[in-house]
Amino acid sequence: MRNVVLGICGSIAAYKSATLVRLLIKSGANVQVVMTPDATNFITPLTLSTLSKNPVLVDYFVTETGEWNNHVELGLWADILIIAPASANTLAKMANGLCDNLLMAVYLSAKCPVYFAPAMDLDMWKHSATQANISKLQSFGNILIPPGTGELASGLHGEGRMAEPEEVIAFVSADVKKKLPLADQKILVTAGPTYEAIDPVRFIGNHSSGKMGFAIADELARLGADVTLVAGPSAQISKHNSIKRIDVTSAAEMLDACLQNFKGSKACVMSAAVADYTPVSVAEQKIKKQEAGFSIEVKKTTDILSELGKQKKPGQILVGFALETNNEEKNAVDKLQKKNLDFIVLNSLNDAGAGFKKDTNKITIIDNKLQKTAYDLKSKEDVARDICTKIIEFIKK
Ligand code: CTP
C-alpha cells in the first residue's frame, strides 16, 4: 500500500479515522485524506492533516486561492481508495454515481481498488435499500470491509459498527497481498559474497556488495512472494520486513541454508558471488609473517547452483547469474545447461556501469530455449524488476 486515499464520511465512527491514518502512515503509506463536508462535524481536518502529514481535502475549490482540488489526478495517484467510515448516504451515492462532493468525484475517477467500511445503525444497515446498494457496489468490484457487531452509538446492539482500524488494515493488507502476482509463492534468493576463513582474522572474499540480490528479494516481496534471503556478509538492509533473512558467512554455510530451503520453494534466484575455492584447513591461531612467502592450499567448494539443479523438481524454477569478462554468451549458455537452469542472467564486466558495488547493471537474460533478451543499463532496482517479470512469466507457463 503506497498511495492511499482515505475517504471519511459523516458518521460517529469518524473518530476511528485518526487511528486508521496513524496505522496507515506507520505501515509506510502516503495518505491523502478526503472528507465529506459532514465528516468535518465529527472530527477536525486539523487532527487528520497532522496525522497524515498532508492537507485534508474537503471542497472542490480552495476559496481563498481559487485553486481546485483535482479529483482526476487524485484518483490516478491512489493505489487504493479506502472509504471508512462509509455512511449509508455515501453508499447510496456511490451505488448510483451521484457526485455532489469531492470524495464522490474522487471515487468516480479512481481506477484503483476501492474498499469501503460501512458504519451505521442496525436498522439502517439491515434496510433493503442499504443491502441492495452494497450488492451493487460489490458488483462494480468494490470491496466490502464487513462491519462488526456490538454496541452502536444509538444504544442498540447489533451489526453496523465500523470495523476497528486494526481490522481495516489487516483486511486491506491481506486482500492486496492475495491479489499480487506472486502471492503464496515461496522464493529463495541468495545475495552477497562468501568469506572463506584462512585463520581467525583473515579470509578469501570478493567485491560483491549484495545490492543486486537484495534488490531482487525486495522486488519479489513487493510482488507478494514469501522470500527467504540467504545473505553472505553484506551491509545491505531489506526494505520489506516480510523477508526472512538467513545470514551466512562461508560457501558451506550458504549451501546448507539453500539445501534446507530449496525443497518447498517455487523458485530460487542464486545471485550470490559464492567462493569457488576454500582453504583446506583453517589455522587455529593468527598466521605470523615469519617467512618471505607462503601459500594456502585450497579445495573446490560445492557448486550450490549445480546441486540445486540436480534436486530441481518439475515446476521449480532455477535462476543463475554469470559474471563474465570474455566469451560472455557462450560461457553463460554453458552454465545454463550444465547447472540445469531455467534462465541465466549474464552481466559482463566489460559493460561500463555493470558489476560489483555499482548502483546500476546491464544484463542479458538467456533462457533454457536459448532465447536471448538484452536490456539497457538500468538501476539495480529496475534490473530486479526485469528479472522478476521473467520469473512471473516462467511461473505462469
Ligand atoms: N555458484 C554457486 N556455487 C558456487 C559458485 C557459483 O551456486 N560454488 C553460482 C553463482 O551464484 C552464480 C552462478 O553459479 O549464480 C555462476 O557463478 P560463476 O562464479 O560466474 O560461475 P562458475 O560456475 O563458478 O564458473 P567460473 O567461476 O568458472 O566462471
Coordinates of C-alpha atoms and ligand atoms in Angstrom, one line a residue:
M1 CA 0.0 0.0 0.0
R2 CA 1.9 3.0 -1.2
N3 CA -0.5 5.8 -2.1
V4 CA -3.8 5.6 -0.1
V5 CA -6.7 8.0 -0.4
L6 CA -8.8 7.7 2.7
G7 CA -12.3 8.9 2.3
I8 CA -14.1 9.8 5.5
C9 CA -17.9 10.3 5.7
G10 CA -20.2 11.9 8.3
S11 CA -20.6 9.2 10.9
I12 CA -19.7 9.0 14.6
A13 CA -17.2 6.2 13.6
A14 CA -15.1 9.0 12.0
Y15 CA -13.3 9.2 15.4
K16 CA -11.7 5.9 14.4
S17 CA -10.2 7.6 11.3
A18 CA -7.4 9.2 13.4
T19 CA -6.1 5.7 14.4
L20 CA -6.6 4.5 10.9
V21 CA -4.5 7.3 9.5
R22 CA -1.8 6.6 12.1
L23 CA -1.7 2.9 11.3
L24 CA -1.5 3.6 7.5
I25 CA 1.4 6.1 8.0
K26 CA 3.1 3.6 10.3
S27 CA 2.8 0.9 7.5
G28 CA 4.7 3.2 5.2
A29 CA 1.8 4.5 3.1
N30 CA 1.4 8.1 1.7
V31 CA -2.0 9.1 2.9
Q32 CA -4.3 11.7 1.4
V33 CA -7.5 12.3 3.4
V34 CA -10.6 13.4 1.6
M35 CA -13.6 14.2 3.9
T36 CA -17.2 14.8 3.0
P37 CA -18.4 18.2 4.4
D38 CA -20.5 16.4 7.0
A39 CA -17.5 14.4 8.3
T40 CA -15.8 17.6 9.5
N41 CA -18.6 17.8 12.1
F42 CA -17.3 14.6 13.7
I43 CA -13.5 15.0 13.6
T44 CA -11.5 18.1 12.7
P45 CA -9.4 18.2 9.5
L46 CA -6.6 19.6 11.6
T47 CA -6.3 16.3 13.5
L48 CA -6.2 14.3 10.3
S49 CA -3.9 16.6 8.4
T50 CA -1.4 16.5 11.4
L51 CA -1.5 12.7 11.5
S52 CA -1.4 12.2 7.7
K53 CA 1.2 14.9 7.1
N54 CA -0.9 16.2 4.3
P55 CA -3.5 18.9 4.0
V56 CA -7.0 17.4 4.2
L57 CA -9.3 18.0 1.2
V58 CA -13.0 18.6 1.6
D59 CA -14.1 21.0 -1.1
Y60 CA -13.8 21.1 -4.9
F61 CA -12.3 24.6 -4.6
V62 CA -10.0 26.3 -2.1
T63 CA -12.0 29.6 -1.9
E64 CA -9.1 31.8 -0.7
T65 CA -6.8 30.9 -3.6
G66 CA -9.3 29.9 -6.3
E67 CA -7.5 26.6 -6.8
W68 CA -9.4 23.4 -7.4
N69 CA -8.7 20.1 -5.9
N70 CA -8.0 17.9 -9.0
H71 CA -10.1 14.8 -8.3
V72 CA -9.0 13.1 -11.5
E73 CA -5.3 13.4 -10.5
L74 CA -6.1 12.1 -7.0
G75 CA -8.0 9.2 -8.5
L76 CA -5.0 8.3 -10.6
W77 CA -2.5 8.9 -7.8
A78 CA -4.2 6.4 -5.5
D79 CA -3.0 2.8 -5.4
I80 CA -6.1 2.2 -3.2
L81 CA -9.1 4.1 -2.1
I82 CA -10.5 3.3 1.4
I83 CA -13.8 4.8 2.4
A84 CA -14.0 4.4 6.1
P85 CA -16.4 5.1 7.7
A86 CA -18.8 4.8 4.7
S87 CA -22.2 6.2 5.7
A88 CA -25.5 4.9 4.3
N89 CA -25.8 8.1 2.4
T90 CA -22.4 7.8 0.8
L91 CA -23.0 4.1 -0.1
A92 CA -26.2 5.2 -1.8
K93 CA -24.4 7.9 -3.8
M94 CA -21.6 5.5 -4.8
A95 CA -24.1 2.9 -5.9
N96 CA -25.9 5.5 -8.1
G97 CA -23.0 7.6 -9.4
L98 CA -24.0 10.8 -7.6
C99 CA -21.3 13.4 -7.4
D100 CA -22.1 16.2 -5.1
N101 CA -18.9 16.4 -3.2
L102 CA -15.1 16.0 -3.8
L103 CA -15.0 12.5 -2.3
M104 CA -17.6 11.2 -4.7
A105 CA -15.7 12.8 -7.6
V106 CA -12.6 11.0 -6.5
Y107 CA -14.5 7.8 -6.2
L108 CA -15.9 8.1 -9.7
S109 CA -12.4 9.0 -11.1
A110 CA -10.5 6.3 -9.2
K111 CA -9.0 3.5 -11.3
C112 CA -7.6 1.6 -8.3
P113 CA -9.3 -0.9 -6.0
V114 CA -11.9 0.7 -3.7
Y115 CA -12.6 -0.6 -0.2
F116 CA -15.5 0.6 1.9
A117 CA -16.1 0.1 5.6
P118 CA -19.8 0.8 6.4
A119 CA -20.8 2.4 9.7
M120 CA -24.4 2.9 10.6
D121 CA -27.2 2.0 12.9
L122 CA -28.5 -1.6 13.0
D123 CA -31.8 -0.8 11.2
M124 CA -30.2 1.3 8.5
W125 CA -27.7 -1.5 7.9
K126 CA -30.4 -4.1 7.6
H127 CA -32.6 -2.0 5.3
S128 CA -33.1 -3.5 1.9
A129 CA -32.0 -0.2 0.2
T130 CA -28.6 -0.4 2.0
Q131 CA -28.2 -4.1 1.3
A132 CA -29.1 -3.5 -2.4
N133 CA -26.6 -0.6 -2.6
I134 CA -23.9 -2.9 -1.1
S135 CA -24.6 -5.7 -3.6
K136 CA -24.4 -3.1 -6.4
L137 CA -21.1 -1.8 -5.2
Q138 CA -19.7 -5.3 -4.9
S139 CA -20.9 -5.9 -8.5
F140 CA -18.8 -2.9 -9.5
G141 CA -15.8 -4.7 -8.0
N142 CA -15.7 -2.5 -4.8
I143 CA -14.7 -4.5 -1.8
L144 CA -16.7 -4.5 1.4
I145 CA -14.9 -4.5 4.8
P146 CA -17.6 -6.1 6.8
P147 CA -18.9 -4.1 9.8
G148 CA -18.7 -5.6 13.3
T149 CA -21.4 -6.5 15.7
G150 CA -21.6 -4.8 19.1
E151 CA -22.9 -1.8 20.9
L152 CA -23.9 1.0 18.5
A153 CA -23.9 4.8 19.1
S154 CA -27.7 4.7 19.1
G155 CA -27.6 2.4 22.1
L156 CA -28.8 -0.6 20.0
H157 CA -26.8 -3.7 19.9
G158 CA -26.2 -5.4 16.6
E159 CA -24.4 -5.3 13.2
G160 CA -23.3 -2.0 11.7
R161 CA -20.3 -0.9 13.7
M162 CA -17.4 0.1 11.6
A163 CA -14.6 -2.4 11.6
E164 CA -11.8 -1.4 14.0
P165 CA -8.9 0.4 12.4
E166 CA -6.6 -2.6 13.0
E167 CA -9.1 -4.8 11.3
V168 CA -9.4 -2.4 8.4
I169 CA -5.6 -2.5 7.9
A170 CA -5.4 -6.3 8.3
F171 CA -8.3 -6.8 5.9
V172 CA -6.9 -4.5 3.2
S173 CA -3.3 -5.8 3.5
A174 CA -4.4 -9.4 3.2
D175 CA -6.6 -8.6 0.3
V176 CA -3.9 -6.6 -1.5
K177 CA -1.4 -9.3 -0.9
K178 CA -3.7 -12.1 -2.1
K179 CA -4.0 -10.3 -5.4
L180 CA -0.3 -9.8 -6.1
P181 CA 1.2 -11.8 -8.9
L182 CA 3.5 -13.8 -6.6
A183 CA 1.1 -14.3 -3.7
D184 CA 1.8 -17.5 -1.8
Q185 CA 4.9 -18.3 -3.8
K186 CA 7.9 -19.2 -1.7
I187 CA 11.1 -18.0 -3.3
L188 CA 14.6 -18.4 -2.2
V189 CA 17.2 -15.7 -3.0
T190 CA 20.9 -15.6 -2.3
A191 CA 23.0 -12.4 -2.2
G192 CA 26.4 -11.0 -1.3
P193 CA 29.8 -12.6 -1.2
T194 CA 31.0 -15.5 0.9
Y195 CA 34.1 -15.3 3.2
E196 CA 36.3 -18.4 3.4
A197 CA 38.4 -18.3 6.6
I198 CA 42.2 -18.6 6.4
D199 CA 42.8 -18.0 10.1
P200 CA 40.8 -16.3 12.9
V201 CA 41.3 -12.8 11.3
R202 CA 41.7 -13.4 7.5
F203 CA 39.5 -14.7 4.8
I204 CA 39.3 -15.2 1.0
G205 CA 36.4 -13.0 -0.2
N206 CA 35.2 -11.0 -3.2
H207 CA 33.8 -7.5 -4.0
S208 CA 30.2 -8.4 -4.2
S209 CA 28.1 -5.9 -2.2
G210 CA 24.8 -7.8 -2.3
K211 CA 23.0 -4.9 -3.9
M212 CA 21.6 -6.9 -6.8
G213 CA 20.4 -9.8 -4.7
F214 CA 18.8 -7.6 -2.1
A215 CA 17.0 -5.6 -4.8
I216 CA 15.7 -8.9 -6.2
A217 CA 14.5 -10.0 -2.8
D218 CA 12.8 -6.7 -2.2
E219 CA 11.0 -6.7 -5.6
L220 CA 9.9 -10.3 -5.1
A221 CA 8.5 -9.4 -1.7
R222 CA 6.7 -6.4 -3.2
L223 CA 5.1 -8.7 -5.7
G224 CA 3.7 -10.8 -2.9
A225 CA 6.2 -13.7 -2.6
D226 CA 7.3 -15.2 0.7
V227 CA 11.0 -14.5 0.4
T228 CA 13.8 -16.3 2.2
L229 CA 17.1 -14.4 1.6
V230 CA 20.3 -16.2 2.3
A231 CA 22.8 -13.4 2.6
G232 CA 26.6 -13.6 2.8
P233 CA 28.4 -10.7 4.7
S234 CA 26.7 -7.6 3.4
A235 CA 25.8 -4.1 4.7
Q236 CA 22.6 -4.1 2.7
I237 CA 19.2 -3.9 4.5
S238 CA 16.0 -5.2 3.1
K239 CA 13.1 -2.8 2.5
H240 CA 10.4 -5.4 3.3
N241 CA 10.2 -6.7 6.8
S242 CA 8.3 -9.8 5.5
I243 CA 11.6 -11.1 4.1
K244 CA 13.1 -13.9 6.1
R245 CA 16.9 -13.3 6.2
I246 CA 19.4 -16.0 7.0
D247 CA 22.9 -14.7 7.5
V248 CA 25.8 -16.9 6.5
T249 CA 29.5 -16.4 6.1
S250 CA 31.0 -19.3 4.1
A251 CA 30.1 -21.2 0.9
A252 CA 29.5 -24.3 3.0
E253 CA 27.0 -22.4 5.3
M254 CA 25.3 -21.0 2.2
L255 CA 25.0 -24.5 0.8
D256 CA 23.4 -25.8 4.0
A257 CA 20.9 -22.9 4.1
C258 CA 20.0 -23.3 0.4
L259 CA 19.5 -27.1 0.7
Q260 CA 17.2 -26.6 3.7
N261 CA 15.1 -24.0 2.0
F262 CA 15.0 -25.1 -1.7
K263 CA 12.7 -28.0 -1.3
G264 CA 9.5 -26.0 -0.5
S265 CA 10.4 -23.2 -2.9
K266 CA 8.8 -22.4 -6.2
A267 CA 11.9 -20.7 -7.4
C268 CA 15.5 -19.9 -6.4
V269 CA 17.5 -16.9 -7.6
M270 CA 21.2 -17.6 -7.0
S271 CA 22.7 -14.1 -7.2
A272 CA 25.4 -14.6 -4.5
A273 CA 29.0 -14.5 -5.5
V274 CA 30.0 -17.8 -4.0
A275 CA 33.7 -18.6 -3.5
D276 CA 34.8 -21.3 -5.8
Y277 CA 37.6 -22.4 -3.5
T278 CA 38.1 -22.5 0.2
P279 CA 41.2 -23.2 2.3
V280 CA 41.7 -26.9 3.0
S281 CA 42.3 -26.1 6.7
V282 CA 41.8 -23.0 8.8
A283 CA 44.7 -22.1 11.1
E284 CA 43.6 -22.0 14.7
Q285 CA 45.9 -19.1 15.5
K286 CA 46.6 -16.0 13.5
I287 CA 49.3 -16.8 10.9
K288 CA 52.5 -14.8 11.7
K289 CA 54.5 -13.2 8.9
Q290 CA 57.7 -15.1 9.6
E291 CA 58.6 -16.3 6.2
A292 CA 59.2 -14.4 2.9
G293 CA 56.2 -16.1 1.3
F294 CA 53.6 -18.7 2.0
S295 CA 50.9 -20.5 0.1
I296 CA 47.4 -21.6 1.1
E297 CA 46.2 -24.9 -0.1
V298 CA 42.6 -24.6 -1.3
K299 CA 39.9 -27.1 -2.3
K300 CA 36.8 -26.6 -4.5
T301 CA 33.6 -25.6 -2.8
T302 CA 30.4 -27.3 -3.7
D303 CA 28.7 -25.5 -6.6
I304 CA 25.4 -24.7 -4.9
L305 CA 23.5 -23.9 -8.1
S306 CA 24.6 -27.2 -9.7
E307 CA 23.5 -29.0 -6.6
L308 CA 20.0 -27.3 -6.7
G309 CA 19.9 -28.1 -10.4
K310 CA 20.2 -31.8 -9.6
Q311 CA 17.5 -31.6 -7.0
K312 CA 15.1 -29.4 -9.0
K313 CA 11.6 -30.9 -9.3
P314 CA 9.2 -30.2 -12.3
G315 CA 7.6 -26.8 -11.7
Q316 CA 10.6 -25.4 -9.8
I317 CA 12.4 -22.5 -11.4
L318 CA 16.1 -22.1 -11.0
V319 CA 17.8 -18.8 -11.9
G320 CA 21.6 -18.3 -12.0
F321 CA 24.0 -15.5 -12.7
A322 CA 27.0 -15.4 -14.8
L323 CA 29.6 -12.7 -14.4
E324 CA 32.0 -12.9 -17.4
T325 CA 34.8 -11.0 -18.9
N326 CA 35.2 -12.9 -22.2
N327 CA 33.2 -15.3 -24.4
E328 CA 30.3 -14.0 -22.3
E329 CA 27.4 -15.6 -24.1
K330 CA 29.0 -18.9 -24.7
N331 CA 30.1 -19.2 -21.1
A332 CA 26.6 -18.2 -19.9
V333 CA 24.9 -20.8 -22.1
D334 CA 27.4 -23.5 -20.8
K335 CA 26.5 -22.6 -17.2
L336 CA 22.8 -22.6 -18.0
Q337 CA 22.9 -26.1 -19.4
K338 CA 25.4 -27.6 -17.1
K339 CA 23.6 -26.4 -14.0
N340 CA 20.1 -27.2 -15.3
L341 CA 18.8 -23.6 -15.1
D342 CA 15.6 -22.1 -16.4
F343 CA 17.3 -18.9 -17.2
I344 CA 20.6 -17.2 -16.6
V345 CA 21.3 -13.5 -16.0
L346 CA 24.5 -12.5 -17.7
N347 CA 26.4 -9.4 -16.8
S348 CA 29.7 -8.6 -18.4
L349 CA 32.4 -6.8 -16.6
N350 CA 33.1 -5.2 -20.0
D351 CA 30.0 -3.1 -19.7
A352 CA 30.5 0.3 -18.1
G353 CA 28.2 0.7 -15.2
A354 CA 27.7 -3.0 -14.6
G355 CA 29.1 -5.3 -11.9
F356 CA 30.2 -5.2 -8.2
K357 CA 29.4 -2.3 -5.9
K358 CA 27.7 -0.3 -8.7
D359 CA 24.1 1.0 -8.4
T360 CA 23.4 0.1 -12.0
N361 CA 23.6 -3.1 -14.0
K362 CA 23.3 -4.1 -17.6
I363 CA 22.1 -7.7 -18.2
T364 CA 21.2 -10.2 -20.9
I365 CA 18.8 -13.0 -20.0
I366 CA 19.2 -16.3 -21.8
D367 CA 16.6 -18.9 -21.1
N368 CA 16.6 -22.7 -21.5
K369 CA 15.3 -22.4 -25.0
L370 CA 18.3 -20.1 -25.7
Q371 CA 16.0 -17.1 -26.3
K372 CA 18.1 -14.0 -25.6
T373 CA 16.9 -10.7 -24.2
A374 CA 19.3 -7.8 -23.8
Y375 CA 18.4 -5.0 -21.5
D376 CA 19.7 -1.4 -21.3
L377 CA 21.8 -0.1 -18.4
K378 CA 19.4 0.4 -15.5
S379 CA 19.4 0.9 -11.8
K380 CA 19.7 -2.4 -9.9
E381 CA 16.0 -1.9 -8.7
D382 CA 14.9 -1.7 -12.4
V383 CA 17.0 -4.7 -13.3
A384 CA 15.4 -6.6 -10.4
R385 CA 12.0 -5.7 -11.9
D386 CA 13.0 -7.2 -15.3
I387 CA 14.3 -10.4 -13.6
C388 CA 11.1 -10.7 -11.6
T389 CA 8.9 -10.2 -14.7
K390 CA 10.8 -13.1 -16.3
I391 CA 10.2 -15.2 -13.1
I392 CA 6.5 -14.5 -13.3
E393 CA 6.5 -15.5 -17.0
F394 CA 8.1 -18.8 -16.1
I395 CA 5.7 -19.4 -13.2
K396 CA 2.7 -18.8 -15.4
K397 CA 4.0 -21.2 -18.1
Ligands
CTP1 N1 27.6 -20.5 -7.9 C1 27.2 -21.4 -6.9 N2 28.1 -22.0 -6.1 C2 29.4 -21.9 -6.3 C3 29.8 -21.0 -7.3 C4 28.9 -20.3 -8.1 O1 26.0 -21.5 -6.7 N3 30.2 -22.5 -5.6 C5 26.5 -19.8 -8.7 C6 26.6 -18.3 -8.6 O2 25.7 -17.9 -7.5 C7 26.0 -17.9 -9.9 C8 26.5 -19.0 -10.8 O3 26.8 -20.1 -10.0 O4 24.6 -17.9 -9.9 C9 27.7 -18.6 -11.7 O5 28.8 -18.3 -10.9 P1 30.2 -18.0 -11.6 O6 31.2 -17.9 -10.5 O7 30.0 -16.9 -12.6 O8 30.5 -19.3 -12.4 P2 31.1 -20.6 -12.0 O9 30.2 -21.7 -12.4 O10 31.7 -20.6 -10.7 O11 32.3 -20.7 -13.1 P3 33.6 -19.8 -13.3 O12 34.0 -19.3 -12.0 O13 34.5 -20.7 -13.9 O14 33.2 -18.7 -14.3

